[in-house]
mmCIF file of C-alpha atoms in Angstrom:
data_model
loop_
_atom_site.group_PDB
_atom_site.id
_atom_site.type_symbol
_atom_site.label_atom_id
_atom_site.label_comp_id
_atom_site.label_asym_id
_atom_site.label_seq_id
_atom_site.Cartn_x
_atom_site.Cartn_y
_atom_site.Cartn_z
ATOM 1 C CA MET C 1 0.025 -0.011 -0.050
ATOM 2 C CA ARG C 2 2.879 2.350 0.805
ATOM 3 C CA ARG C 3 4.032 2.326 -2.838
ATOM 4 C CA ILE C 4 0.546 3.232 -4.028
ATOM 5 C CA LEU C 5 0.450 6.062 -1.682
ATOM 6 C CA TRP C 6 3.781 7.366 -2.820
ATOM 7 C CA ALA C 7 2.700 7.300 -6.494
ATOM 8 C CA ARG C 8 -0.585 8.994 -5.650
ATOM 9 C CA GLY C 9 1.417 11.745 -4.040
ATOM 10 C CA PHE C 10 3.735 12.227 -7.054
ATOM 11 C CA ARG C 11 1.022 12.335 -9.660
ATOM 12 C CA ASP C 12 -1.434 14.498 -7.618
ATOM 13 C CA PHE C 13 1.406 16.990 -6.994
ATOM 14 C CA GLY C 14 1.722 17.150 -10.754
ATOM 15 C CA ASP C 15 -2.140 17.518 -11.224
ATOM 16 C CA GLY C 16 -2.152 20.360 -8.581
ATOM 17 C CA LEU C 17 0.637 22.181 -10.462
ATOM 18 C CA VAL C 18 -1.003 21.797 -13.963
ATOM 19 C CA ALA C 19 -4.537 22.810 -12.745
ATOM 20 C CA VAL C 20 -3.381 26.197 -11.611
ATOM 21 C CA LEU C 21 -0.733 26.645 -14.444
ATOM 22 C CA LEU C 22 -2.923 25.531 -17.334
ATOM 23 C CA PRO C 23 -5.054 28.753 -17.573
ATOM 24 C CA ALA C 24 -2.027 31.015 -17.265
ATOM 25 C CA TRP C 25 -0.218 28.980 -19.782
ATOM 26 C CA PHE C 26 -2.997 29.241 -22.389
ATOM 27 C CA LEU C 27 -3.386 33.052 -21.658
ATOM 28 C CA ALA C 28 0.325 33.402 -22.288
ATOM 29 C CA LEU C 29 -0.034 31.579 -25.631
ATOM 30 C CA GLY C 30 -2.819 33.988 -26.637
ATOM 31 C CA TYR C 31 -5.790 31.719 -25.975
ATOM 32 C CA GLY C 32 -8.977 32.462 -23.889
ATOM 33 C CA ALA C 33 -11.653 30.863 -21.664
ATOM 34 C CA ALA C 34 -13.303 28.958 -24.580
ATOM 35 C CA GLU C 35 -10.015 27.275 -25.458
ATOM 36 C CA ILE C 36 -9.172 26.469 -21.829
ATOM 37 C CA GLY C 37 -12.576 24.921 -21.430
ATOM 38 C CA ALA C 38 -12.209 22.913 -24.642
ATOM 39 C CA VAL C 39 -8.888 21.487 -23.602
ATOM 40 C CA SER C 40 -10.082 20.604 -20.206
ATOM 41 C CA THR C 41 -13.102 18.737 -21.748
ATOM 42 C CA VAL C 42 -10.810 16.843 -24.090
ATOM 43 C CA ALA C 43 -8.453 15.861 -21.242
ATOM 44 C CA LEU C 44 -11.382 14.536 -19.274
ATOM 45 C CA LEU C 45 -12.726 12.675 -22.164
ATOM 46 C CA GLY C 46 -9.440 11.052 -22.830
ATOM 47 C CA SER C 47 -9.270 9.916 -19.087
ATOM 48 C CA ALA C 48 -12.776 8.403 -19.456
ATOM 49 C CA LEU C 49 -11.896 6.399 -22.613
ATOM 50 C CA MET C 50 -8.663 5.058 -20.946
ATOM 51 C CA THR C 51 -10.543 4.139 -17.872
ATOM 52 C CA LEU C 52 -13.067 2.310 -20.003
ATOM 53 C CA GLY C 53 -10.158 0.339 -21.520
ATOM 54 C CA VAL C 54 -9.098 -0.751 -18.054
ATOM 55 C CA GLY C 55 -12.577 -1.977 -17.287
ATOM 56 C CA LEU C 56 -12.672 -3.974 -20.562
ATOM 57 C CA LEU C 57 -9.223 -5.555 -20.001
ATOM 58 C CA GLY C 58 -10.408 -6.822 -16.576
ATOM 59 C CA ALA C 59 -8.562 -9.976 -15.612
ATOM 60 C CA ARG C 60 -6.522 -10.252 -18.771
ATOM 61 C CA ALA C 61 -3.936 -7.626 -17.684
ATOM 62 C CA ASP C 62 -1.870 -7.291 -14.560
ATOM 63 C CA PRO C 63 -2.812 -3.960 -12.801
ATOM 64 C CA ARG C 64 0.856 -3.427 -12.024
ATOM 65 C CA VAL C 65 1.739 -3.383 -15.779
ATOM 66 C CA LEU C 66 -1.160 -1.040 -16.543
ATOM 67 C CA LEU C 67 -0.060 1.307 -13.859
ATOM 68 C CA LEU C 68 3.468 1.285 -15.247
ATOM 69 C CA LEU C 69 2.221 2.089 -18.681
ATOM 70 C CA ALA C 70 0.164 4.871 -17.299
ATOM 71 C CA ALA C 71 3.155 6.406 -15.537
ATOM 72 C CA VAL C 72 5.182 6.267 -18.969
ATOM 73 C CA LEU C 73 2.226 8.091 -20.593
ATOM 74 C CA MET C 74 2.343 10.800 -17.744
ATOM 75 C CA ALA C 75 5.970 11.432 -18.544
ATOM 76 C CA ALA C 76 5.250 11.756 -22.163
ATOM 77 C CA THR C 77 2.382 14.004 -21.647
ATOM 78 C CA GLY C 78 4.575 16.426 -19.659
ATOM 79 C CA LEU C 79 7.193 16.323 -22.504
ATOM 80 C CA GLY C 80 4.422 17.007 -25.081
ATOM 81 C CA PHE C 81 3.345 20.113 -23.272
ATOM 82 C CA VAL C 82 6.954 21.286 -23.049
ATOM 83 C CA PHE C 83 7.154 21.489 -26.783
ATOM 84 C CA ALA C 84 3.633 21.997 -28.222
ATOM 85 C CA THR C 85 2.135 25.482 -28.654
ATOM 86 C CA GLY C 86 -0.586 25.107 -31.368
ATOM 87 C CA LEU C 87 -4.092 24.397 -30.110
ATOM 88 C CA GLY C 88 -4.606 21.234 -32.224
ATOM 89 C CA MET C 89 -1.446 19.583 -30.864
ATOM 90 C CA LEU C 90 -2.281 20.646 -27.257
ATOM 91 C CA MET C 91 -5.693 19.132 -27.560
ATOM 92 C CA ALA C 92 -4.301 15.934 -29.129
ATOM 93 C CA ILE C 93 -1.962 15.541 -26.128
ATOM 94 C CA ALA C 94 -4.616 16.298 -23.754
ATOM 95 C CA LEU C 95 -6.736 13.597 -25.296
ATOM 96 C CA VAL C 96 -4.272 10.716 -25.237
ATOM 97 C CA GLY C 97 -2.301 12.003 -22.139
ATOM 98 C CA THR C 98 -2.900 12.286 -18.470
ATOM 99 C CA ILE C 99 -3.064 15.971 -17.905
ATOM 100 C CA ASN C 100 -5.743 16.733 -15.311
ATOM 101 C CA PRO C 101 -7.383 20.164 -15.221
ATOM 102 C CA SER C 102 -9.526 19.390 -12.072
ATOM 103 C CA ALA C 103 -6.624 18.477 -9.585
ATOM 104 C CA GLY C 104 -8.788 15.388 -8.730
ATOM 105 C CA SER C 105 -8.270 11.782 -9.237
ATOM 106 C CA VAL C 106 -10.163 11.255 -12.544
ATOM 107 C CA SER C 107 -7.656 9.134 -14.566
ATOM 108 C CA ILE C 108 -6.646 5.702 -15.521
ATOM 109 C CA PHE C 109 -4.716 5.290 -12.269
ATOM 110 C CA ALA C 110 -7.591 5.652 -9.901
ATOM 111 C CA PRO C 111 -9.746 2.341 -10.528
ATOM 112 C CA LEU C 112 -6.510 0.229 -10.619
ATOM 113 C CA GLU C 113 -5.269 1.740 -7.288
ATOM 114 C CA GLN C 114 -8.604 1.461 -5.640
ATOM 115 C CA THR C 115 -9.053 -2.137 -6.336
ATOM 116 C CA MET C 116 -5.530 -2.902 -5.124
ATOM 117 C CA LEU C 117 -6.212 -1.028 -1.833
ATOM 118 C CA THR C 118 -9.671 -2.715 -1.399
ATOM 119 C CA ARG C 119 -8.019 -6.159 -1.718
ATOM 120 C CA ALA C 120 -5.594 -5.248 0.941
ATOM 121 C CA ALA C 121 -8.083 -3.748 3.535
ATOM 122 C CA ARG C 122 -10.721 -5.299 5.856
ATOM 123 C CA ASP C 123 -14.285 -3.997 5.955
ATOM 124 C CA GLY C 124 -13.673 -2.309 9.226
ATOM 125 C CA THR C 125 -10.647 -0.399 7.980
ATOM 126 C CA ARG C 126 -11.516 0.106 4.343
ATOM 127 C CA THR C 127 -12.871 3.827 4.698
ATOM 128 C CA ALA C 128 -9.704 4.720 6.722
ATOM 129 C CA VAL C 129 -7.595 3.439 4.097
ATOM 130 C CA PHE C 130 -9.253 5.359 1.377
ATOM 131 C CA ALA C 131 -9.245 8.463 3.700
ATOM 132 C CA ARG C 132 -5.426 8.097 3.940
ATOM 133 C CA TYR C 133 -5.233 7.594 0.296
ATOM 134 C CA SER C 134 -7.243 10.737 -0.436
ATOM 135 C CA PHE C 135 -5.292 12.634 2.275
ATOM 136 C CA VAL C 136 -2.098 11.915 0.499
ATOM 137 C CA GLY C 137 -3.402 12.978 -2.838
ATOM 138 C CA SER C 138 -5.044 16.094 -1.682
ATOM 139 C CA PHE C 139 -2.035 17.256 0.300
ATOM 140 C CA ALA C 140 0.247 16.595 -2.640
ATOM 141 C CA ALA C 141 -2.010 18.561 -4.959
ATOM 142 C CA ALA C 142 -2.040 21.323 -2.425
ATOM 143 C CA GLY C 143 1.868 21.335 -2.718
ATOM 144 C CA GLY C 144 1.640 21.312 -6.473
ATOM 145 C CA ALA C 145 -0.596 24.243 -6.476
ATOM 146 C CA LEU C 146 1.752 26.233 -4.334
ATOM 147 C CA ALA C 147 4.670 25.266 -6.651
ATOM 148 C CA ALA C 148 2.826 26.691 -9.535
ATOM 149 C CA GLY C 149 3.679 30.083 -8.113
ATOM 150 C CA GLY C 150 7.512 29.248 -8.808
ATOM 151 C CA ALA C 151 6.823 30.167 -12.471
ATOM 152 C CA ASP C 152 6.579 33.802 -11.316
ATOM 153 C CA GLY C 153 9.801 33.386 -9.320
ATOM 154 C CA LEU C 154 11.553 32.044 -12.450
ATOM 155 C CA LYS C 155 10.204 35.026 -14.416
ATOM 156 C CA ALA C 156 11.662 37.383 -11.767
ATOM 157 C CA LEU C 157 15.115 35.785 -12.245
ATOM 158 C CA GLY C 158 15.093 36.681 -15.893
ATOM 159 C CA LEU C 159 13.667 33.626 -17.409
ATOM 160 C CA GLY C 160 11.073 34.192 -20.259
ATOM 161 C CA GLU C 161 7.478 33.470 -19.331
ATOM 162 C CA LEU C 162 7.086 30.629 -21.826
ATOM 163 C CA THR C 163 10.300 29.075 -20.677
ATOM 164 C CA ALA C 164 9.143 29.257 -16.990
ATOM 165 C CA PHE C 165 5.955 27.519 -17.761
ATOM 166 C CA ARG C 166 7.756 24.807 -19.826
ATOM 167 C CA SER C 167 9.921 24.137 -16.777
ATOM 168 C CA ALA C 168 6.764 23.291 -14.884
ATOM 169 C CA PHE C 169 5.689 20.733 -17.425
ATOM 170 C CA LEU C 170 9.067 19.350 -17.469
ATOM 171 C CA LEU C 171 8.763 18.728 -13.799
ATOM 172 C CA TYR C 172 5.417 17.067 -14.418
ATOM 173 C CA ALA C 173 7.209 14.658 -16.704
ATOM 174 C CA VAL C 174 9.827 13.852 -14.126
ATOM 175 C CA LEU C 175 6.971 13.175 -11.652
ATOM 176 C CA GLY C 176 5.705 10.498 -14.173
ATOM 177 C CA VAL C 177 9.086 8.842 -13.964
ATOM 178 C CA ALA C 178 8.829 8.933 -10.184
ATOM 179 C CA CYS C 179 5.480 7.160 -10.361
ATOM 180 C CA TRP C 180 6.902 4.460 -12.724
ATOM 181 C CA LEU C 181 9.623 3.812 -10.020
ATOM 182 C CA ALA C 182 7.049 3.459 -7.299
ATOM 183 C CA TYR C 183 4.799 1.136 -9.368
ATOM 184 C CA ARG C 184 7.815 -0.944 -10.435
ATOM 185 C CA ALA C 185 8.288 -2.154 -6.811
ATOM 186 C CA LEU C 186 4.647 -3.470 -6.671
ATOM 187 C CA PRO C 187 4.519 -7.360 -6.804
ATOM 188 C CA PRO C 188 2.914 -8.708 -9.921
ATOM 189 C CA LEU C 189 -0.563 -10.280 -9.681
ATOM 190 C CA PRO C 190 -0.514 -13.914 -10.899
ATOM 191 C CA PRO C 191 -3.146 -14.729 -13.624
ATOM 192 C CA GLU C 192 -4.952 -17.156 -11.455
ATOM 193 C CA VAL C 193 -5.413 -14.543 -8.698
ATOM 194 C CA ARG C 194 -6.549 -11.949 -11.419
ATOM 195 C CA GLN C 195 -9.121 -14.364 -12.750
ATOM 196 C CA ALA C 196 -10.461 -15.058 -9.404
ATOM 197 C CA ALA C 197 -10.541 -11.423 -8.304
ATOM 198 C CA HIS C 198 -12.096 -9.930 -11.313
ATOM 199 C CA ALA C 199 -15.473 -10.596 -12.940
ATOM 200 C CA PRO C 200 -18.002 -8.650 -15.026
ATOM 201 C CA LEU C 201 -20.925 -7.060 -13.280
ATOM 202 C CA GLY C 202 -23.511 -9.530 -12.123
ATOM 203 C CA PRO C 203 -25.451 -9.490 -8.888
ATOM 204 C CA SER C 204 -24.597 -5.846 -8.207
ATOM 205 C CA ARG C 205 -25.393 -4.590 -11.684
ATOM 206 C CA GLY C 206 -28.467 -2.716 -10.565
ATOM 207 C CA ILE C 207 -26.851 -0.880 -7.689
ATOM 208 C CA VAL C 208 -23.777 -0.100 -9.871
ATOM 209 C CA LEU C 209 -26.005 1.334 -12.662
ATOM 210 C CA ARG C 210 -27.945 3.581 -10.339
ATOM 211 C CA LEU C 211 -24.820 4.801 -8.625
ATOM 212 C CA ALA C 212 -23.122 5.548 -11.917
ATOM 213 C CA ALA C 213 -26.179 7.600 -13.077
ATOM 214 C CA LEU C 214 -26.127 9.714 -9.988
ATOM 215 C CA PHE C 215 -22.454 10.111 -9.857
ATOM 216 C CA SER C 216 -22.574 11.362 -13.478
ATOM 217 C CA VAL C 217 -24.794 14.238 -12.595
ATOM 218 C CA ASP C 218 -22.311 15.100 -9.627
ATOM 219 C CA SER C 219 -19.392 14.931 -12.004
ATOM 220 C CA PHE C 220 -21.061 16.999 -14.784
ATOM 221 C CA ALA C 221 -21.660 19.665 -12.214
ATOM 222 C CA GLY C 222 -18.027 19.336 -11.031
ATOM 223 C CA GLY C 223 -16.957 19.766 -14.638
ATOM 224 C CA LEU C 224 -18.575 23.226 -14.721
ATOM 225 C CA ALA C 225 -16.147 24.247 -11.863
ATOM 226 C CA VAL C 226 -12.879 22.562 -12.700
ATOM 227 C CA GLN C 227 -9.956 24.110 -10.833
ATOM 228 C CA ALA C 228 -8.501 25.518 -13.980
ATOM 229 C CA LEU C 229 -11.622 27.505 -14.689
ATOM 230 C CA LEU C 230 -11.963 28.655 -11.003
ATOM 231 C CA ALA C 231 -8.379 29.896 -11.182
ATOM 232 C CA LEU C 232 -9.276 31.676 -14.387
ATOM 233 C CA TRP C 233 -12.239 33.332 -12.557
ATOM 234 C CA LEU C 234 -9.889 34.543 -9.732
ATOM 235 C CA PHE C 235 -7.416 35.947 -12.284
ATOM 236 C CA GLU C 236 -10.250 37.930 -14.075
ATOM 237 C CA ARG C 237 -12.621 38.804 -11.054
ATOM 238 C CA PHE C 238 -9.989 39.927 -8.612
ATOM 239 C CA ASP C 239 -6.825 40.243 -10.627
ATOM 240 C CA LEU C 240 -4.908 37.566 -8.485
ATOM 241 C CA SER C 241 -1.443 36.877 -9.629
ATOM 242 C CA LEU C 242 -0.269 33.257 -10.360
ATOM 243 C CA ALA C 243 1.694 33.152 -7.077
ATOM 244 C CA GLN C 244 -1.377 34.325 -5.159
ATOM 245 C CA ALA C 245 -3.667 31.791 -6.893
ATOM 246 C CA GLY C 246 -1.103 29.128 -6.118
ATOM 247 C CA LEU C 247 -0.997 30.016 -2.413
ATOM 248 C CA PHE C 248 -4.788 29.918 -2.358
ATOM 249 C CA PHE C 249 -5.164 26.614 -3.970
ATOM 250 C CA PHE C 250 -2.468 25.245 -1.645
ATOM 251 C CA TRP C 251 -4.732 26.080 1.296
ATOM 252 C CA THR C 252 -7.787 24.601 -0.300
ATOM 253 C CA GLY C 253 -5.769 21.375 -0.833
ATOM 254 C CA VAL C 254 -4.588 21.394 2.786
ATOM 255 C CA LEU C 255 -8.198 21.781 4.086
ATOM 256 C CA SER C 256 -9.423 19.049 1.745
ATOM 257 C CA ALA C 257 -6.664 16.792 2.937
ATOM 258 C CA PHE C 258 -7.489 17.256 6.594
ATOM 259 C CA SER C 259 -11.152 16.617 5.894
ATOM 260 C CA PHE C 260 -10.588 13.085 4.811
ATOM 261 C CA PRO C 261 -9.687 11.621 8.334
ATOM 262 C CA VAL C 262 -12.673 13.684 9.613
ATOM 263 C CA ALA C 263 -14.856 12.028 6.898
ATOM 264 C CA ALA C 264 -13.635 8.459 7.897
ATOM 265 C CA TRP C 265 -14.543 9.220 11.627
ATOM 266 C CA LEU C 266 -17.794 10.684 10.793
ATOM 267 C CA ALA C 267 -18.731 7.807 8.533
ATOM 268 C CA GLY C 268 -18.173 5.437 11.499
ATOM 269 C CA ARG C 269 -20.875 7.365 13.430
ATOM 270 C CA ILE C 270 -23.483 8.444 10.910
ATOM 271 C CA GLY C 271 -22.895 6.164 7.948
ATOM 272 C CA LEU C 272 -21.230 6.545 4.569
ATOM 273 C CA ILE C 273 -24.170 7.916 2.674
ATOM 274 C CA ASN C 274 -25.035 10.457 5.337
ATOM 275 C CA THR C 275 -21.549 11.671 5.549
ATOM 276 C CA MET C 276 -21.488 12.109 1.674
ATOM 277 C CA VAL C 277 -24.638 14.135 1.641
ATOM 278 C CA PHE C 278 -24.529 16.228 4.814
ATOM 279 C CA THR C 279 -20.941 17.494 4.033
ATOM 280 C CA HIS C 280 -21.525 18.089 0.429
ATOM 281 C CA ILE C 281 -24.718 20.202 0.536
ATOM 282 C CA PRO C 282 -23.153 23.020 2.568
ATOM 283 C CA SER C 283 -20.017 23.023 0.340
ATOM 284 C CA SER C 284 -22.303 23.667 -2.650
ATOM 285 C CA LEU C 285 -23.983 26.558 -0.849
ATOM 286 C CA CYS C 286 -20.631 28.010 -0.142
ATOM 287 C CA LEU C 287 -19.679 27.976 -3.821
ATOM 288 C CA ILE C 288 -22.845 29.693 -4.811
ATOM 289 C CA ALA C 289 -22.368 32.299 -2.198
ATOM 290 C CA ALA C 290 -18.810 32.944 -3.256
ATOM 291 C CA MET C 291 -20.112 34.042 -6.648
ATOM 292 C CA PHE C 292 -21.947 36.940 -5.030
ATOM 293 C CA ALA C 293 -19.272 37.905 -2.514
ATOM 294 C CA PRO C 294 -18.728 41.700 -2.372
ATOM 295 C CA GLY C 295 -14.962 41.445 -2.141
ATOM 296 C CA VAL C 296 -11.916 39.071 -2.616
ATOM 297 C CA GLU C 297 -11.762 38.246 1.184
ATOM 298 C CA TRP C 298 -15.234 37.030 1.326
ATOM 299 C CA ALA C 299 -14.984 35.096 -1.839
ATOM 300 C CA LEU C 300 -11.730 33.231 -0.832
ATOM 301 C CA GLY C 301 -13.075 32.616 2.634
ATOM 302 C CA LEU C 302 -16.318 30.957 1.321
ATOM 303 C CA LEU C 303 -14.259 28.993 -1.134
ATOM 304 C CA LEU C 304 -11.861 27.856 1.596
ATOM 305 C CA LEU C 305 -14.848 26.722 3.670
ATOM 306 C CA ARG C 306 -16.104 24.910 0.620
ATOM 307 C CA SER C 307 -12.833 23.092 0.323
ATOM 308 C CA ALA C 308 -13.019 21.897 3.849
ATOM 309 C CA LEU C 309 -16.291 20.162 3.057
ATOM 310 C CA SER C 310 -16.524 19.452 -0.627
ATOM 311 C CA GLN C 311 -14.143 16.464 -0.784
ATOM 312 C CA MET C 312 -15.300 14.517 2.324
ATOM 313 C CA ASP C 313 -17.493 12.433 -0.021
ATOM 314 C CA VAL C 314 -14.424 11.210 -1.940
ATOM 315 C CA PRO C 315 -13.199 8.392 0.382
ATOM 316 C CA THR C 316 -16.637 7.608 1.627
ATOM 317 C CA ARG C 317 -17.958 7.208 -2.003
ATOM 318 C CA THR C 318 -15.175 4.935 -3.046
ATOM 319 C CA SER C 319 -15.516 2.799 0.164
ATOM 320 C CA TYR C 320 -19.317 2.589 -0.459
ATOM 321 C CA VAL C 321 -18.945 1.317 -4.019
ATOM 322 C CA MET C 322 -16.353 -1.172 -2.967
ATOM 323 C CA ALA C 323 -18.565 -2.326 -0.117
ATOM 324 C CA VAL C 324 -21.869 -2.861 -1.732
ATOM 325 C CA VAL C 325 -20.676 -4.998 -4.670
ATOM 326 C CA THR C 326 -19.284 -8.530 -4.494
ATOM 327 C CA PRO C 327 -15.433 -8.805 -4.276
ATOM 328 C CA PRO C 328 -14.969 -10.079 -7.940
ATOM 329 C CA GLU C 329 -17.038 -7.312 -9.160
ATOM 330 C CA ARG C 330 -14.920 -4.575 -7.648
ATOM 331 C CA THR C 331 -12.758 -3.845 -10.694
ATOM 332 C CA ALA C 332 -15.637 -3.629 -13.013
ATOM 333 C CA ALA C 333 -17.635 -1.557 -10.594
ATOM 334 C CA ALA C 334 -14.693 0.994 -10.105
ATOM 335 C CA SER C 335 -14.337 1.251 -13.792
ATOM 336 C CA PHE C 336 -18.115 1.339 -14.575
ATOM 337 C CA THR C 337 -18.727 4.208 -12.064
ATOM 338 C CA ALA C 338 -15.664 6.018 -13.083
ATOM 339 C CA VAL C 339 -16.234 6.028 -16.841
ATOM 340 C CA PRO C 340 -19.697 7.627 -16.875
ATOM 341 C CA ARG C 341 -18.384 10.172 -14.273
ATOM 342 C CA SER C 342 -15.382 11.112 -16.371
ATOM 343 C CA LEU C 343 -17.565 11.326 -19.581
ATOM 344 C CA ALA C 344 -20.004 13.614 -17.765
ATOM 345 C CA ALA C 345 -17.335 15.700 -16.298
ATOM 346 C CA ALA C 346 -15.766 15.997 -19.716
ATOM 347 C CA ALA C 347 -18.822 17.907 -20.922
ATOM 348 C CA GLY C 348 -18.685 20.529 -18.261
ATOM 349 C CA PRO C 349 -15.528 22.483 -18.932
ATOM 350 C CA ALA C 350 -16.353 23.276 -22.558
ATOM 351 C CA ILE C 351 -19.887 24.449 -21.676
ATOM 352 C CA ALA C 352 -18.537 26.498 -18.761
ATOM 353 C CA GLY C 353 -15.725 27.965 -20.988
ATOM 354 C CA ALA C 354 -18.229 29.053 -23.484
ATOM 355 C CA ILE C 355 -20.501 30.724 -20.946
ATOM 356 C CA PHE C 356 -17.443 32.176 -19.332
ATOM 357 C CA ALA C 357 -16.314 33.676 -22.645
ATOM 358 C CA ALA C 358 -19.778 35.153 -23.148
ATOM 359 C CA GLY C 359 -19.337 37.256 -20.108
ATOM 360 C CA TRP C 360 -21.309 35.206 -17.686
ATOM 361 C CA GLN C 361 -18.325 34.287 -15.483
ATOM 362 C CA ALA C 362 -20.115 33.329 -12.271
ATOM 363 C CA THR C 363 -23.020 31.360 -14.004
ATOM 364 C CA PRO C 364 -21.147 27.934 -14.413
ATOM 365 C CA PHE C 365 -20.334 27.904 -10.702
ATOM 366 C CA ILE C 366 -23.913 28.672 -9.661
ATOM 367 C CA ILE C 367 -25.318 25.856 -11.862
ATOM 368 C CA CYS C 368 -22.651 23.588 -10.541
ATOM 369 C CA GLY C 369 -23.859 24.195 -6.934
ATOM 370 C CA VAL C 370 -27.536 23.789 -7.746
ATOM 371 C CA LEU C 371 -26.896 20.414 -9.590
ATOM 372 C CA LYS C 372 -24.742 19.121 -6.850
ATOM 373 C CA ILE C 373 -27.429 19.849 -4.204
ATOM 374 C CA GLY C 374 -29.931 17.941 -6.349
ATOM 375 C CA TYR C 375 -27.565 15.014 -6.726
ATOM 376 C CA ASP C 376 -27.047 14.949 -2.953
ATOM 377 C CA LEU C 377 -30.827 14.750 -2.243
ATOM 378 C CA ALA C 378 -31.358 11.986 -4.803
ATOM 379 C CA LEU C 379 -28.480 9.917 -3.467
ATOM 380 C CA LEU C 380 -29.898 10.205 0.037
ATOM 381 C CA TRP C 381 -33.454 9.244 -1.046
ATOM 382 C CA ALA C 382 -32.203 6.257 -3.394
ATOM 383 C CA PHE C 383 -29.570 4.586 -1.149
ATOM 384 C CA ARG C 384 -30.620 5.262 2.442
ATOM 385 C CA HIS C 385 -31.590 1.640 2.954
ATOM 386 C CA ILE C 386 -28.496 0.035 1.198
ATOM 387 C CA ARG C 387 -25.820 -0.238 3.714
ATOM 388 C CA PRO C 388 -22.269 -1.658 3.636
ATOM 389 C CA PRO C 389 -21.398 -4.711 5.788
ATOM 390 C CA GLU C 390 -19.891 -2.639 8.632
ATOM 391 C CA GLU C 391 -23.194 -0.683 9.030
ATOM 392 C CA ARG C 392 -25.583 -3.503 9.117
#
């Protein structure tokens, strides 16, 4: 498990770095909100297609081999962004690469790692394991967001703006190599174990289909407010610098990270579904309120409060999915719930970017909050009686 946590830290540091840097990089290249939204959509669509491929491979491929290949792809993606400047080439790299505009774990890595962690955890410790996994990722993403401000430091030292940004993408490529080294130490899974541990959806199909449908609504809403677009909103609404935005997203990541152990503790007392819903709704209200904030202090304060609550459903959601399906169905369930989520999330940034470019900068974030509240209420109603083993 330790190797998976190291790899999660490396790649989420890179995701946090890129999510803040991406809008500044595109603005430096002469592009605007519409192009940023389009590239974000293409990146999420590519992640969805690769995750679907993982689900189809199932027991035929060793998850260690797939993780090693994904790490190589991450390194190649960073190098691609170092050299590419044309919109068509950037979109092609985003489609087939691992660039993540949301700084969340929506990638080919997630279902593979989640299945391996579930196999190593008992029912009573599963939520705590996923809380630790999410804590490492969020804290690393916070560090990556803070490191994005280093581009301003490099410019102050006399480095050209584009060269400073390319240095950050080169670091992203190096982090891909670090992930490869971490995954290389994982033991291979023998074919007979893979065959026994993986199966297509069967008894749990109905539950997984309903969860996937609801998660898609949540992800579409989240796609309207990906971190790259939120950073762009802060740049344009309050004239924040790259370093200031990086510092802000560092603290949002820190708050999210420390919310995960709280989520595991809370889930043990009120249940997984209640924890997901009763922390998520206030976070959506904070996002909506931030759009009407009279000044930068109020806006940042509300967004920080949102960050302390909005990710508490991440370890609980993953733990719930792994708990309510049979063990052989876990890989299929992880992929089947991840793919519709990624596809739905992919539609959001392009729509939000177009609305943003039309002059309605706050509208995508307000729609995001309203849709997420609707999702939470529907989830509570539909799954209030379906409990994981440790809650029965």
